CSV table of C-alpha atoms in Angstrom, one decimal:
chain,number,residue,atom,x,y,z
Y,1,MET,CA,32.7,-31.0,-5.4
Y,2,LYS,CA,32.2,-32.0,-1.8
Y,3,HIS,CA,29.9,-34.9,-0.9
Y,4,GLN,CA,27.3,-33.9,1.7
Y,5,THR,CA,24.6,-35.8,3.4
Y,6,PRO,CA,21.0,-34.7,3.0
Y,7,GLN,CA,21.0,-33.4,6.7
Y,8,GLU,CA,24.1,-31.3,6.0
Y,9,ILE,CA,22.5,-29.8,2.9
Y,10,ALA,CA,19.2,-29.1,4.8
Y,11,ALA,CA,21.2,-27.4,7.6
Y,12,ALA,CA,23.0,-25.1,5.1
Y,13,ALA,CA,20.1,-24.4,2.8
Y,14,LYS,CA,18.2,-21.1,2.6
Y,15,VAL,CA,14.5,-21.6,2.3
Y,16,TYR,CA,12.5,-19.2,0.3
Y,17,PRO,CA,8.7,-19.2,0.4
Y,18,MET,CA,7.0,-20.0,-2.9
Y,19,LEU,CA,5.0,-17.1,-4.4
Y,20,GLN,CA,1.4,-18.1,-5.0
Y,21,LYS,CA,-0.1,-17.0,-8.2
Y,22,PRO,CA,-3.5,-15.2,-7.8
Y,23,CYS,CA,-6.4,-17.5,-8.5
Y,24,MET,CA,-9.2,-15.0,-9.1
Y,25,SER,CA,-9.8,-13.4,-12.4
Y,26,ARG,CA,-10.3,-9.6,-12.7
Y,27,ARG,CA,-14.0,-10.1,-13.0
Y,28,GLU,CA,-14.1,-12.3,-9.8
Y,29,ARG,CA,-12.1,-9.8,-7.9
Y,30,ILE,CA,-14.4,-6.9,-8.9
Y,31,GLU,CA,-17.5,-9.1,-8.2
Y,32,ARG,CA,-16.2,-9.8,-4.7
Y,33,TRP,CA,-15.5,-6.1,-4.1
Y,34,ALA,CA,-19.0,-5.3,-5.3
Y,35,ALA,CA,-20.5,-7.9,-3.0
Y,36,LEU,CA,-18.6,-6.5,0.0
Y,37,LEU,CA,-19.8,-3.0,-0.8
Y,38,GLU,CA,-23.4,-4.1,-1.1
Y,39,SER,CA,-23.3,-5.8,2.3
Y,40,HIS,CA,-21.7,-2.7,3.9
Y,41,GLY,CA,-24.3,-0.9,5.9
Y,42,GLY,CA,-24.2,2.9,6.0
Y,43,PRO,CA,-22.6,5.6,3.9
Y,44,LEU,CA,-19.1,5.6,2.6
Y,45,ASN,CA,-16.6,8.4,2.1
Y,46,ALA,CA,-15.9,9.2,-1.6
Y,47,LEU,CA,-12.4,10.1,-2.6
Y,48,ARG,CA,-12.1,13.9,-2.5
Y,49,GLN,CA,-11.2,15.8,-5.6
Y,50,ILE,CA,-8.8,13.3,-7.0
Y,51,GLU,CA,-8.8,14.9,-10.4
Y,52,TYR,CA,-6.8,17.9,-8.9
Y,53,LEU,CA,-4.0,15.7,-7.4
Y,54,SER,CA,-0.7,15.1,-9.1
Y,55,PRO,CA,-0.4,11.6,-10.6
Y,56,ALA,CA,1.9,10.5,-7.7
Y,57,ALA,CA,-0.4,12.0,-5.0
Y,58,ARG,CA,-3.4,10.4,-6.7
Y,59,ARG,CA,-1.8,6.9,-6.6
Y,60,ASP,CA,-0.9,7.3,-2.9
Y,61,TYR,CA,-4.4,8.7,-2.0
Y,62,ARG,CA,-6.2,7.0,0.9
Y,63,ASP,CA,-8.9,7.9,3.4
Y,64,VAL,CA,-11.0,6.2,6.0
Y,65,ASN,CA,-14.3,4.4,5.3
Y,66,THR,CA,-13.9,4.5,1.5
Y,67,PRO,CA,-14.7,1.7,-1.0
Y,68,LEU,CA,-10.9,1.1,-1.0
Y,69,THR,CA,-10.9,0.4,2.8
Y,70,ILE,CA,-13.8,-2.0,2.4
Y,71,ALA,CA,-11.8,-3.9,-0.2
Y,72,PHE,CA,-8.6,-3.9,1.8
Y,73,ASN,CA,-10.3,-5.1,5.0
Y,74,ASP,CA,-11.2,-8.3,3.1
Y,75,GLN,CA,-8.7,-11.1,3.8
Y,76,VAL,CA,-9.5,-12.9,0.5
Y,77,LEU,CA,-8.6,-9.8,-1.6
Y,78,ARG,CA,-5.4,-9.2,0.4
Y,79,GLU,CA,-4.4,-12.9,-0.1
Y,80,GLU,CA,-5.0,-12.4,-3.8
Y,81,GLY,CA,-2.5,-9.5,-3.9
Y,82,LEU,CA,-4.3,-6.2,-2.9
Y,83,LYS,CA,-1.4,-4.4,-1.2
Y,84,SER,CA,-3.0,-1.5,0.5
Y,85,ASP,CA,-6.1,0.7,0.5
Y,86,GLY,CA,-4.3,3.3,-1.6
Y,87,LEU,CA,-5.9,4.3,-4.9
Y,88,GLY,CA,-2.9,3.3,-7.0
Y,89,ASP,CA,-2.8,-0.2,-5.5
Y,90,ALA,CA,-6.5,-0.7,-6.0
Y,91,MET,CA,-6.3,0.5,-9.6
Y,92,ASP,CA,-3.5,-2.0,-10.3
Y,93,PHE,CA,-5.2,-4.9,-8.5
Y,94,PHE,CA,-8.7,-4.4,-10.0
Y,95,GLY,CA,-7.4,-3.2,-13.4
Y,96,LEU,CA,-9.1,0.2,-13.3
Y,97,SER,CA,-8.0,3.1,-15.5
Y,98,GLU,CA,-7.6,6.6,-14.2
Y,99,PHE,CA,-11.0,7.5,-15.8
Y,100,GLU,CA,-12.8,4.5,-14.3
Y,101,ALA,CA,-11.4,5.1,-10.9
Y,102,HIS,CA,-12.4,8.7,-11.0
Y,103,ARG,CA,-15.9,7.9,-12.3
Y,104,LEU,CA,-16.4,5.2,-9.7
Y,105,LEU,CA,-14.8,6.7,-6.6
Y,106,CYS,CA,-14.6,10.5,-6.8
Y,107,ASP,CA,-16.9,12.7,-4.7
Y,108,CYS,CA,-17.9,14.9,-7.7
Y,109,HIS,CA,-20.1,12.0,-8.9
Y,110,TYR,CA,-21.9,11.4,-5.6
Y,111,LEU,CA,-22.6,14.8,-4.1
Y,112,GLY,CA,-22.0,13.5,-0.6
Y,113,ARG,CA,-24.3,10.4,-0.9
Y,114,MET,CA,-22.0,7.5,-1.7
Y,115,THR,CA,-23.4,4.1,-0.8
Y,116,GLY,CA,-22.0,0.7,-1.2
Y,117,ARG,CA,-24.8,-0.3,-3.6
Y,118,ALA,CA,-24.2,2.6,-5.9
Y,119,VAL,CA,-20.5,1.8,-6.2
Y,120,ALA,CA,-21.2,-1.9,-6.6
Y,121,ARG,CA,-23.6,-1.1,-9.4
Y,122,GLY,CA,-20.9,1.1,-11.1
Y,123,LEU,CA,-18.3,-1.6,-10.7
Y,124,ARG,CA,-20.5,-4.1,-12.4
Y,125,ARG,CA,-21.3,-1.7,-15.3
Y,126,CYS,CA,-17.6,-1.1,-15.7
Y,127,VAL,CA,-16.8,-4.8,-16.0
Y,128,ALA,CA,-19.7,-5.4,-18.4
Y,129,ARG,CA,-18.7,-2.4,-20.6
Y,130,LYS,CA,-15.1,-3.6,-20.8
Y,131,GLU,CA,-16.1,-7.2,-21.6
Y,132,THR,CA,-18.5,-6.0,-24.3
Y,133,GLY,CA,-15.9,-3.8,-25.8
Y,134,VAL,CA,-13.5,-6.7,-26.0
Y,135,SER,CA,-15.9,-9.1,-27.6
Y,136,VAL,CA,-17.0,-6.5,-30.2
Y,137,ARG,CA,-13.4,-5.8,-31.0
Y,138,GLN,CA,-12.7,-9.5,-31.3
Y,139,ALA,CA,-15.7,-9.9,-33.6
Y,140,ILE,CA,-14.5,-7.1,-35.8
Y,141,TRP,CA,-11.0,-8.5,-36.0
Y,142,ARG,CA,-12.4,-11.9,-37.0
Y,143,LEU,CA,-14.6,-10.3,-39.6
Y,144,PHE,CA,-11.5,-8.9,-41.3
Y,145,GLY,CA,-9.5,-12.1,-40.9
Y,146,PHE,CA,-7.3,-11.2,-37.9
Y,147,THR,CA,-6.9,-13.4,-34.9
Y,148,ALA,CA,-7.6,-11.9,-31.5
């Protein structure tokens, strides 16, 4: 082993940036997205007929002036880890299932009248429904002596 001074080590070292762990919970991310959508003035474009796309094409789907672009334009959500305004990246980041993404974002549920407020309301309902389902499941497990 060769003795080196701290300066020699520093000159030869490769520096890698530390990856920061996201700080926001799923609920906080969705709440921020909902707030951004509520403050958005004007109509939004719904995702068009995503149920007819192949799974790969559905994950890559993106369009202009959608709820996904509103989320991706936010610096805080990008810093938390939102990779793009593609549907797949948003589903992963916000923890949405295919069913939830379709229900919240597809044009067949809005008939050409998607607004930020309507999507925000749906996002909040989705979070409340998931949280209620988890707490009911945990209560049932406790009732039968299982730990959650």
